PDB file of C-alpha atoms in Angstrom:
ATOM      1  CA  MET A1297     -21.842   4.095  -9.517  1.00 70.00           C
ATOM      2  CA  ALA A1298     -23.654   4.861  -6.484  1.00 66.00           C
ATOM      3  CA  LEU A1299     -21.895   4.005  -3.237  1.00 76.00           C
ATOM      4  CA  HIS A1300     -23.627   0.978  -1.318  1.00 78.00           C
ATOM      5  CA  LEU A1301     -22.810   0.407   2.484  1.00 76.00           C
ATOM      6  CA  ALA A1302     -24.104  -2.056   4.760  1.00 66.00           C
ATOM      7  CA  HIS A1303     -23.714   0.647   7.776  1.00 64.00           C
ATOM      8  CA  SER A1304     -24.013   4.293   6.863  1.00 59.00           C
ATOM      9  CA  VAL A1305     -20.896   6.578   7.764  1.00 62.00           C
ATOM     10  CA  ALA A1306     -20.498  10.331   8.151  1.00 56.00           C
ATOM     11  CA  ALA A1307     -20.022  12.397   4.945  1.00 52.00           C
ATOM     12  CA  ALA A1308     -20.711   9.422   2.737  1.00 50.00           C
ATOM     13  CA  PRO A1309     -23.893  10.084   0.592  1.00 45.00           C
ATOM     14  CA  GLY A1310     -25.513   6.818  -1.017  1.00 42.00           C
ATOM     15  CA  ASP A1311     -26.139   8.732  -4.374  1.00 41.00           C
ATOM     16  CA  SER A1312     -23.631   9.001  -7.179  1.00 38.00           C
ATOM     17  CA  GLY A1313     -21.702  12.380  -7.938  1.00 44.00           C
ATOM     18  CA  VAL A1314     -18.563  13.856  -6.859  1.00 45.00           C
ATOM     19  CA  ARG A1315     -18.815  15.390  -3.395  1.00 50.00           C
ATOM     20  CA  GLU A1316     -17.001  17.605  -1.261  1.00 50.00           C
ATOM     21  CA  ALA A1317     -13.894  15.915  -0.168  1.00 63.00           C
ATOM     22  CA  ALA A1318     -14.115  13.577   2.882  1.00 83.00           C
ATOM     23  CA  THR A1319     -11.316  12.550   5.416  1.00 88.00           C
ATOM     24  CA  PHE A1320      -9.242   9.622   5.993  1.00 92.00           C
ATOM     25  CA  ASP A1321     -11.450   8.425   8.771  1.00 92.00           C
ATOM     26  CA  VAL A1322     -14.356   8.364   6.529  1.00 92.00           C
ATOM     27  CA  LEU A1323     -12.342   6.367   4.013  1.00 94.00           C
ATOM     28  CA  ASP A1324     -11.481   3.962   6.643  1.00 95.00           C
ATOM     29  CA  ASP A1325     -15.101   3.476   7.853  1.00 94.00           C
ATOM     30  CA  ILE A1326     -16.076   2.480   4.284  1.00 95.00           C
ATOM     31  CA  VAL A1327     -13.114   0.129   3.384  1.00 95.00           C
ATOM     32  CA  ARG A1328     -13.648  -1.682   6.808  1.00 94.00           C
ATOM     33  CA  GLN A1329     -17.246  -2.841   5.580  1.00 94.00           C
ATOM     34  CA  ARG A1330     -16.732  -6.028   3.583  1.00 92.00           C
ATOM     35  CA  SER A1331     -19.626  -5.409   1.320  1.00 90.00           C
ATOM     36  CA  ALA A1332     -19.005  -1.765   0.462  1.00 94.00           C
ATOM     37  CA  GLN A1333     -19.491  -1.241  -3.338  1.00 94.00           C
ATOM     38  CA  GLY A1334     -18.887   1.989  -5.321  1.00 93.00           C
ATOM     39  CA  VAL A1335     -16.006   4.075  -6.616  1.00 95.00           C
ATOM     40  CA  LEU A1336     -13.795   6.429  -4.394  1.00 95.00           C
ATOM     41  CA  SER A1337     -11.439   8.947  -5.637  1.00 95.00           C
ATOM     42  CA  VAL A1338      -8.562   9.591  -3.139  1.00 96.00           C
ATOM     43  CA  ARG A1339      -6.366  12.697  -3.717  1.00 95.00           C
ATOM     44  CA  VAL A1340      -3.022  12.773  -1.977  1.00 94.00           C
ATOM     45  CA  ASP A1341      -0.043  15.276  -1.978  1.00 90.00           C
ATOM     46  CA  SER A1342       2.669  12.873  -3.460  1.00 83.00           C
ATOM     47  CA  SER A1343       3.330   9.355  -5.012  1.00 78.00           C
ATOM     48  CA  SER A1344       4.845   8.351  -1.613  1.00 80.00           C
ATOM     49  CA  ASP A1345       1.591   9.162   0.070  1.00 89.00           C
ATOM     50  CA  LEU A1346      -0.311   7.421  -2.648  1.00 91.00           C
ATOM     51  CA  ASN A1347       1.631   4.018  -1.638  1.00 89.00           C
ATOM     52  CA  ALA A1348       0.707   4.721   2.011  1.00 90.00           C
ATOM     53  CA  VAL A1349      -2.938   5.063   1.355  1.00 93.00           C
ATOM     54  CA  ILE A1350      -2.751   1.572  -0.792  1.00 94.00           C
ATOM     55  CA  GLY A1351      -0.997  -0.052   1.835  1.00 93.00           C
ATOM     56  CA  HIS A1352      -3.774   0.942   4.284  1.00 94.00           C
ATOM     57  CA  LEU A1353      -6.420  -0.392   1.666  1.00 96.00           C
ATOM     58  CA  GLU A1354      -4.619  -3.538   1.405  1.00 95.00           C
ATOM     59  CA  ARG A1355      -4.350  -4.064   5.292  1.00 94.00           C
ATOM     60  CA  ARG A1356      -8.109  -3.532   5.795  1.00 95.00           C
ATOM     61  CA  ALA A1357      -9.181  -5.594   2.986  1.00 95.00           C
ATOM     62  CA  GLU A1358      -7.166  -8.352   4.353  1.00 93.00           C
ATOM     63  CA  GLN A1359      -8.719  -8.010   7.743  1.00 93.00           C
ATOM     64  CA  GLN A1360     -12.176  -8.294   6.151  1.00 93.00           C
ATOM     65  CA  GLY A1361     -11.220 -11.199   4.277  1.00 94.00           C
ATOM     66  CA  ARG A1362     -11.830  -9.365   1.242  1.00 96.00           C
ATOM     67  CA  PRO A1363      -9.817 -10.134  -1.997  1.00 96.00           C
ATOM     68  CA  VAL A1364      -7.842  -7.038  -3.195  1.00 96.00           C
ATOM     69  CA  VAL A1365      -6.124  -6.453  -6.527  1.00 97.00           C
ATOM     70  CA  VAL A1366      -3.600  -3.587  -6.523  1.00 95.00           C
ATOM     71  CA  VAL A1367      -2.528  -1.830  -9.681  1.00 93.00           C
ATOM     72  CA  THR A1368       1.257  -1.154  -9.800  1.00 86.00           C
ATOM     73  CA  SER A1369       1.949   2.500  -9.267  1.00 73.00           C
ATOM     74  CA  THR A1370       5.140   2.988 -11.321  1.00 79.00           C
ATOM     75  CA  GLY A1371       6.266   2.436 -14.788  1.00 76.00           C
ATOM     76  CA  VAL A1372       3.056   1.420 -16.606  1.00 83.00           C
ATOM     77  CA  GLU A1373       1.669   3.484 -19.495  1.00 86.00           C
ATOM     78  CA  SER A1374      -2.074   2.748 -18.750  1.00 92.00           C
ATOM     79  CA  SER A1375      -3.260   1.809 -15.142  1.00 94.00           C
ATOM     80  CA  PHE A1376      -6.546   0.272 -16.334  1.00 96.00           C
ATOM     81  CA  ARG A1377      -4.789  -2.051 -18.704  1.00 95.00           C
ATOM     82  CA  ASP A1378      -2.344  -3.134 -15.892  1.00 94.00           C
ATOM     83  CA  ALA A1379      -5.833  -3.604 -13.874  1.00 96.00           C
ATOM     84  CA  ALA A1380      -7.161  -5.806 -16.608  1.00 96.00           C
ATOM     85  CA  GLN A1381      -4.207  -7.992 -16.674  1.00 94.00           C
ATOM     86  CA  ARG A1382      -3.899  -8.513 -13.035  1.00 96.00           C
ATOM     87  CA  LEU A1383      -7.690  -9.421 -13.250  1.00 96.00           C
ATOM     88  CA  GLY A1384      -6.791 -12.166 -15.894  1.00 95.00           C
ATOM     89  CA  LEU A1385      -8.673 -10.537 -18.664  1.00 94.00           C
ATOM     90  CA  ARG A1386      -7.151 -11.872 -21.903  1.00 87.00           C
ATOM     91  CA  ALA A1387      -8.221  -8.933 -24.266  1.00 88.00           C
ATOM     92  CA  VAL A1388      -8.734  -5.297 -23.279  1.00 91.00           C
ATOM     93  CA  PRO A1389     -11.213  -3.508 -25.389  1.00 92.00           C
ATOM     94  CA  HIS A1390     -10.013  -0.420 -27.054  1.00 94.00           C
ATOM     95  CA  ASP A1391     -13.289   1.407 -26.368  1.00 97.00           C
ATOM     96  CA  ALA A1392     -13.091   2.970 -22.818  1.00 96.00           C
ATOM     97  CA  LEU A1393     -16.951   2.183 -22.165  1.00 97.00           C
ATOM     98  CA  GLU A1394     -16.397  -1.572 -22.831  1.00 97.00           C
ATOM     99  CA  ALA A1395     -13.093  -1.746 -21.085  1.00 97.00           C
ATOM    100  CA  ALA A1396     -14.707  -0.370 -17.818  1.00 97.00           C
ATOM    101  CA  GLN A1397     -17.724  -3.045 -18.323  1.00 97.00           C
ATOM    102  CA  ALA A1398     -15.198  -5.655 -18.655  1.00 97.00           C
ATOM    103  CA  ILE A1399     -13.074  -4.718 -15.345  1.00 97.00           C
ATOM    104  CA  GLY A1400     -16.129  -3.859 -13.557  1.00 97.00           C
ATOM    105  CA  GLU A1401     -17.877  -7.348 -14.219  1.00 97.00           C
ATOM    106  CA  GLU A1402     -14.652  -9.164 -13.281  1.00 97.00           C
ATOM    107  CA  ALA A1403     -14.116  -7.190 -10.045  1.00 97.00           C
ATOM    108  CA  SER A1404     -17.737  -7.824  -9.262  1.00 97.00           C
ATOM    109  CA  ARG A1405     -17.533 -11.428  -9.904  1.00 96.00           C
ATOM    110  CA  ARG A1406     -14.855 -11.776  -7.335  1.00 97.00           C
ATOM    111  CA  GLY A1407     -16.386  -9.149  -4.904  1.00 96.00           C
ATOM    112  CA  LEU A1408     -12.859  -7.118  -4.884  1.00 95.00           C
ATOM    113  CA  LEU A1409     -11.440  -4.137  -3.564  1.00 97.00           C
ATOM    114  CA  LEU A1410      -9.598  -2.989  -6.571  1.00 98.00           C
ATOM    115  CA  ALA A1411      -7.062  -0.046  -5.944  1.00 97.00           C
ATOM    116  CA  VAL A1412      -5.999   1.914  -9.078  1.00 97.00           C
ATOM    117  CA  PRO A1413      -3.386   4.584  -8.934  1.00 95.00           C
ATOM    118  CA  LEU A1414      -3.833   7.260 -11.484  1.00 94.00           C
ATOM    119  CA  LEU A1415      -0.502   8.617 -12.359  1.00 92.00           C
ATOM    120  CA  ALA A1416       0.973  10.236 -15.457  1.00 89.00           C
ATOM    121  CA  GLY A1417       2.449   7.713 -17.790  1.00 80.00           C
ATOM    122  CA  PRO A1418       6.070   7.556 -18.673  1.00 82.00           C
ATOM    123  CA  GLY A1419       7.381  10.776 -20.363  1.00 81.00           C
ATOM    124  CA  SER A1420       3.963  12.430 -19.705  1.00 84.00           C
ATOM    125  CA  ASN A1421       2.936  15.015 -16.970  1.00 88.00           C
ATOM    126  CA  GLN A1422      -0.836  13.989 -17.047  1.00 91.00           C
ATOM    127  CA  ILE A1423      -3.174  10.894 -16.711  1.00 93.00           C
ATOM    128  CA  SER A1424      -3.931   9.342 -20.015  1.00 93.00           C
ATOM    129  CA  GLN A1425      -7.316  10.330 -21.453  1.00 94.00           C
ATOM    130  CA  TRP A1426      -8.160   6.539 -21.903  1.00 95.00           C
ATOM    131  CA  ASP A1427      -7.503   5.820 -18.287  1.00 96.00           C
ATOM    132  CA  LEU A1428      -9.573   8.988 -17.283  1.00 96.00           C
ATOM    133  CA  ASN A1429     -12.536   7.900 -19.628  1.00 96.00           C
ATOM    134  CA  VAL A1430     -12.334   4.282 -18.151  1.00 97.00           C
ATOM    135  CA  ALA A1431     -12.452   5.491 -14.583  1.00 96.00           C
ATOM    136  CA  ALA A1432     -15.287   7.940 -15.611  1.00 96.00           C
ATOM    137  CA  ALA A1433     -17.230   5.179 -17.297  1.00 96.00           C
ATOM    138  CA  LEU A1434     -16.709   2.899 -14.282  1.00 96.00           C
ATOM    139  CA  SER A1435     -18.163   5.370 -11.923  1.00 94.00           C
ATOM    140  CA  ARG A1436     -21.422   5.456 -13.799  1.00 94.00           C
ATOM    141  CA  GLY A1437     -21.843   1.844 -13.847  1.00 93.00           C
ATOM    142  CA  GLU A1438     -23.406  -0.534 -11.144  1.00 92.00           C
ATOM    143  CA  TYR A1439     -21.006  -3.343 -10.030  1.00 93.00           C
ATOM    144  CA  GLN A1440     -20.583  -5.262  -6.820  1.00 94.00           C
ATOM    145  CA  ALA A1441     -17.031  -4.159  -6.135  1.00 96.00           C
ATOM    146  CA  LEU A1442     -15.177  -1.248  -4.607  1.00 96.00           C
ATOM    147  CA  VAL A1443     -12.920   0.461  -6.796  1.00 97.00           C
ATOM    148  CA  VAL A1444     -10.758   3.245  -5.270  1.00 97.00           C
ATOM    149  CA  LEU A1445      -8.867   5.594  -7.367  1.00 97.00           C
ATOM    150  CA  ILE A1446      -5.538   7.179  -5.986  1.00 96.00           C
ATOM    151  CA  SER A1447      -4.283  10.185  -7.686  1.00 95.00           C
ATOM    152  CA  PRO A1448      -1.797  13.150  -6.749  1.00 93.00           C
ATOM    153  CA  ARG A1449      -3.428  16.380  -6.566  1.00 92.00           C
ATOM    154  CA  GLU A1450      -1.263  18.137  -9.016  1.00 92.00           C
ATOM    155  CA  LEU A1451      -2.860  15.893 -11.673  1.00 92.00           C
ATOM    156  CA  GLU A1452      -6.188  16.550 -13.191  1.00 91.00           C
ATOM    157  CA  VAL A1453      -9.033  13.908 -13.122  1.00 90.00           C
ATOM    158  CA  SER A1454     -12.144  13.668 -15.346  1.00 87.00           C
ATOM    159  CA  PRO A1455     -14.851  16.250 -14.530  1.00 87.00           C
ATOM    160  CA  GLU A1456     -17.037  13.333 -15.506  1.00 89.00           C
ATOM    161  CA  LEU A1457     -16.028  11.177 -12.594  1.00 91.00           C
ATOM    162  CA  GLU A1458     -19.126  10.277 -10.399  1.00 90.00           C
ATOM    163  CA  ALA A1459     -17.436   9.271  -7.197  1.00 90.00           C
ATOM    164  CA  LEU A1460     -17.125  10.295  -3.514  1.00 90.00           C
ATOM    165  CA  SER A1461     -14.047  12.215  -3.114  1.00 92.00           C
ATOM    166  CA  PHE A1462     -11.400  12.243  -0.412  1.00 93.00           C
ATOM    167  CA  SER A1463      -8.490  14.503   0.452  1.00 91.00           C
ATOM    168  CA  VAL A1464      -5.794  12.833   2.324  1.00 92.00           C
ATOM    169  CA  GLY A1465      -2.802  15.286   3.455  1.00 87.00           C
ATOM    170  CA  ARG A1466       0.989  14.396   3.981  1.00 85.00           C
ATOM    171  CA  GLU A1467       0.097  14.585   7.968  1.00 87.00           C
ATOM    172  CA  LEU A1468      -2.960  12.685   9.598  1.00 88.00           C
ATOM    173  CA  SER A1469      -4.887  13.950  12.468  1.00 89.00           C
ATOM    174  CA  SER A1470      -4.319  11.992  15.915  1.00 91.00           C
ATOM    175  CA  GLU A1471      -7.591  10.091  15.092  1.00 92.00           C
ATOM    176  CA  GLU A1472      -6.636   9.332  11.724  1.00 91.00           C
ATOM    177  CA  ALA A1473      -3.288   8.065  12.861  1.00 90.00           C
ATOM    178  CA  ARG A1474      -4.866   6.103  15.416  1.00 92.00           C
ATOM    179  CA  ARG A1475      -6.714   4.242  12.637  1.00 93.00           C
ATOM    180  CA  TRP A1476      -3.586   3.845  10.590  1.00 91.00           C
ATOM    181  CA  TRP A1477      -1.688   2.238  13.503  1.00 90.00           C
ATOM    182  CA  ASP A1478      -4.747   0.011  14.391  1.00 92.00           C
ATOM    183  CA  ALA A1479      -4.760  -1.443  10.847  1.00 91.00           C
ATOM    184  CA  LEU A1480      -1.074  -2.041  10.816  1.00 88.00           C
ATOM    185  CA  SER A1481      -0.924  -3.589  14.530  1.00 87.00           C
ATOM    186  CA  GLU A1482      -3.753  -5.932  13.275  1.00 87.00           C
ATOM    187  CA  SER A1483      -1.836  -7.073  10.322  1.00 84.00           C
ATOM    188  CA  ALA A1484       1.374  -7.276  12.351  1.00 82.00           C
ATOM    189  CA  ARG A1485      -0.423  -9.555  15.157  1.00 81.00           C
ATOM    190  CA  ALA A1486      -1.773 -11.863  12.343  1.00 78.00           C
ATOM    191  CA  ARG A1487       1.552 -12.235  10.866  1.00 73.00           C
ATOM    192  CA  SER A1488       3.437 -12.622  14.142  1.00 73.00           C
ATOM    193  CA  GLU A1489       1.364 -15.654  15.563  1.00 73.00           C
ATOM    194  CA  GLY A1490       3.878 -18.296  17.106  1.00 74.00           C
ATOM    195  CA  VAL A1491       6.427 -15.840  17.327  1.00 76.00           C
ATOM    196  CA  GLY A1492       8.048 -15.462  20.800  1.00 81.00           C
ATOM    197  CA  LEU A1493       8.532 -12.165  22.736  1.00 83.00           C
ATOM    198  CA  ALA A1494      12.235 -11.871  21.804  1.00 85.00           C
ATOM    199  CA  GLY A1495      11.291 -12.494  18.103  1.00 78.00           C
ATOM    200  CA  LEU A1496       8.660  -9.560  18.662  1.00 76.00           C
ATOM    201  CA  GLU A1497      11.023  -7.067  20.107  1.00 83.00           C
ATOM    202  CA  ARG A1498      13.706  -7.781  17.478  1.00 81.00           C
ATOM    203  CA  TRP A1499      11.038  -7.126  14.713  1.00 72.00           C
ATOM    204  CA  ALA A1500       9.970  -3.620  16.418  1.00 73.00           C
ATOM    205  CA  LYS A1501      13.694  -2.662  16.522  1.00 78.00           C
ATOM    206  CA  ARG A1502      14.387  -3.342  13.295  1.00 73.00           C
ATOM    207  CA  GLY A1503      11.465  -1.635  12.044  1.00 67.00           C
ATOM    208  CA  MET A1504      12.114   1.445  13.875  1.00 68.00           C
ATOM    209  CA  SER A1505      15.703   1.624  13.025  1.00 69.00           C
ATOM    210  CA  SER A1506      14.989   0.673   9.169  1.00 57.00           C
ATOM    211  CA  ARG A1507      16.496   3.331   6.639  1.00 59.00           C
ATOM    212  CA  LEU A1508      13.116   3.103   4.974  1.00 50.00           C
ATOM    213  CA  LEU A1509      11.911   5.438   7.845  1.00 55.00           C
ATOM    214  CA  ARG A1510      13.977   8.419   6.594  1.00 55.00           C
ATOM    215  CA  GLY A1511      12.372   8.364   3.247  1.00 55.00           C
ATOM    216  CA  THR A1512      14.050   9.439  -0.257  1.00 56.00           C
ATOM    217  CA  ASP A1513      16.028  12.566  -0.427  1.00 60.00           C
ATOM    218  CA  GLU A1514      12.934  14.253  -2.158  1.00 58.00           C
ATOM    219  CA  GLU A1515      10.658  13.149   0.545  1.00 53.00           C
ATOM    220  CA  VAL A1516      12.924  14.317   3.277  1.00 55.00           C
ATOM    221  CA  ALA A1517      13.121  17.830   1.462  1.00 61.00           C
ATOM    222  CA  ALA A1518       9.548  18.045   1.230  1.00 56.00           C
ATOM    223  CA  ALA A1519       8.683  16.812   4.682  1.00 55.00           C
ATOM    224  CA  PRO A1520      11.836  17.518   7.086  1.00 52.00           C
ATOM    225  CA  GLU A1521      10.106  15.777   9.932  1.00 51.00           C
ATOM    226  CA  LEU A1522      11.041  12.480   8.570  1.00 46.00           C
ATOM    227  CA  SER A1523      14.640  12.861   9.068  1.00 47.00           C
ATOM    228  CA  ASP A1524      13.854  14.141  12.394  1.00 52.00           C
ATOM    229  CA  SER A1525      11.686  10.999  13.436  1.00 46.00           C
ATOM    230  CA  ALA A1526      14.397   8.704  12.009  1.00 43.00           C
ATOM    231  CA  ARG A1527      16.738   9.922  14.675  1.00 46.00           C
ATOM    232  CA  HIS A1528      14.511   9.181  17.569  1.00 48.00           C
TER     233      HIS A1528
END
């Protein structure tokens, strides 16, 4: 599916086909456009980074007034079957091409941003072939929706996937981090209307002291800066 944008952005061609990996700031430029359509493939280092990307997508979509559907990132055998259920499709075709068409048409009808994590199913170390086939078929169609596929770099995706590709590292550049904070603060402001100064300060302190900032043991082992930042 060709990428359609109301406003051009750097490193985001309008024709289909996998491209050299673009960066987080280009991804942000695209998702900030309410009418952006197409399929994007975002590669991340780990599942925790995957959830961070999804959170950013949700915040930007919310700020644009765009409906968003997020597929679960844990414990499902098929991401696209979960997507179909979340879209309210009563029956999911067994044929990948037909499934992609049904999902794409419903996402188009609602003008969605559809975020789909592509992960290995329970007891497997690879993305299901059916999910890969649906993703490839979606990328070749023409739908009025923005579909963002997010997957860990360690897992292979289909060579038939026609999508603008993004590479998001564990650490963001200063400009990329500014964009992330901009989206977060915008959402926080919208949710805190009517909250007094003392309430805002309590919210900030609770967030900064949360154990969630430390990450899991596995995340801290992979990124020691998490434990350092939690102490400051």
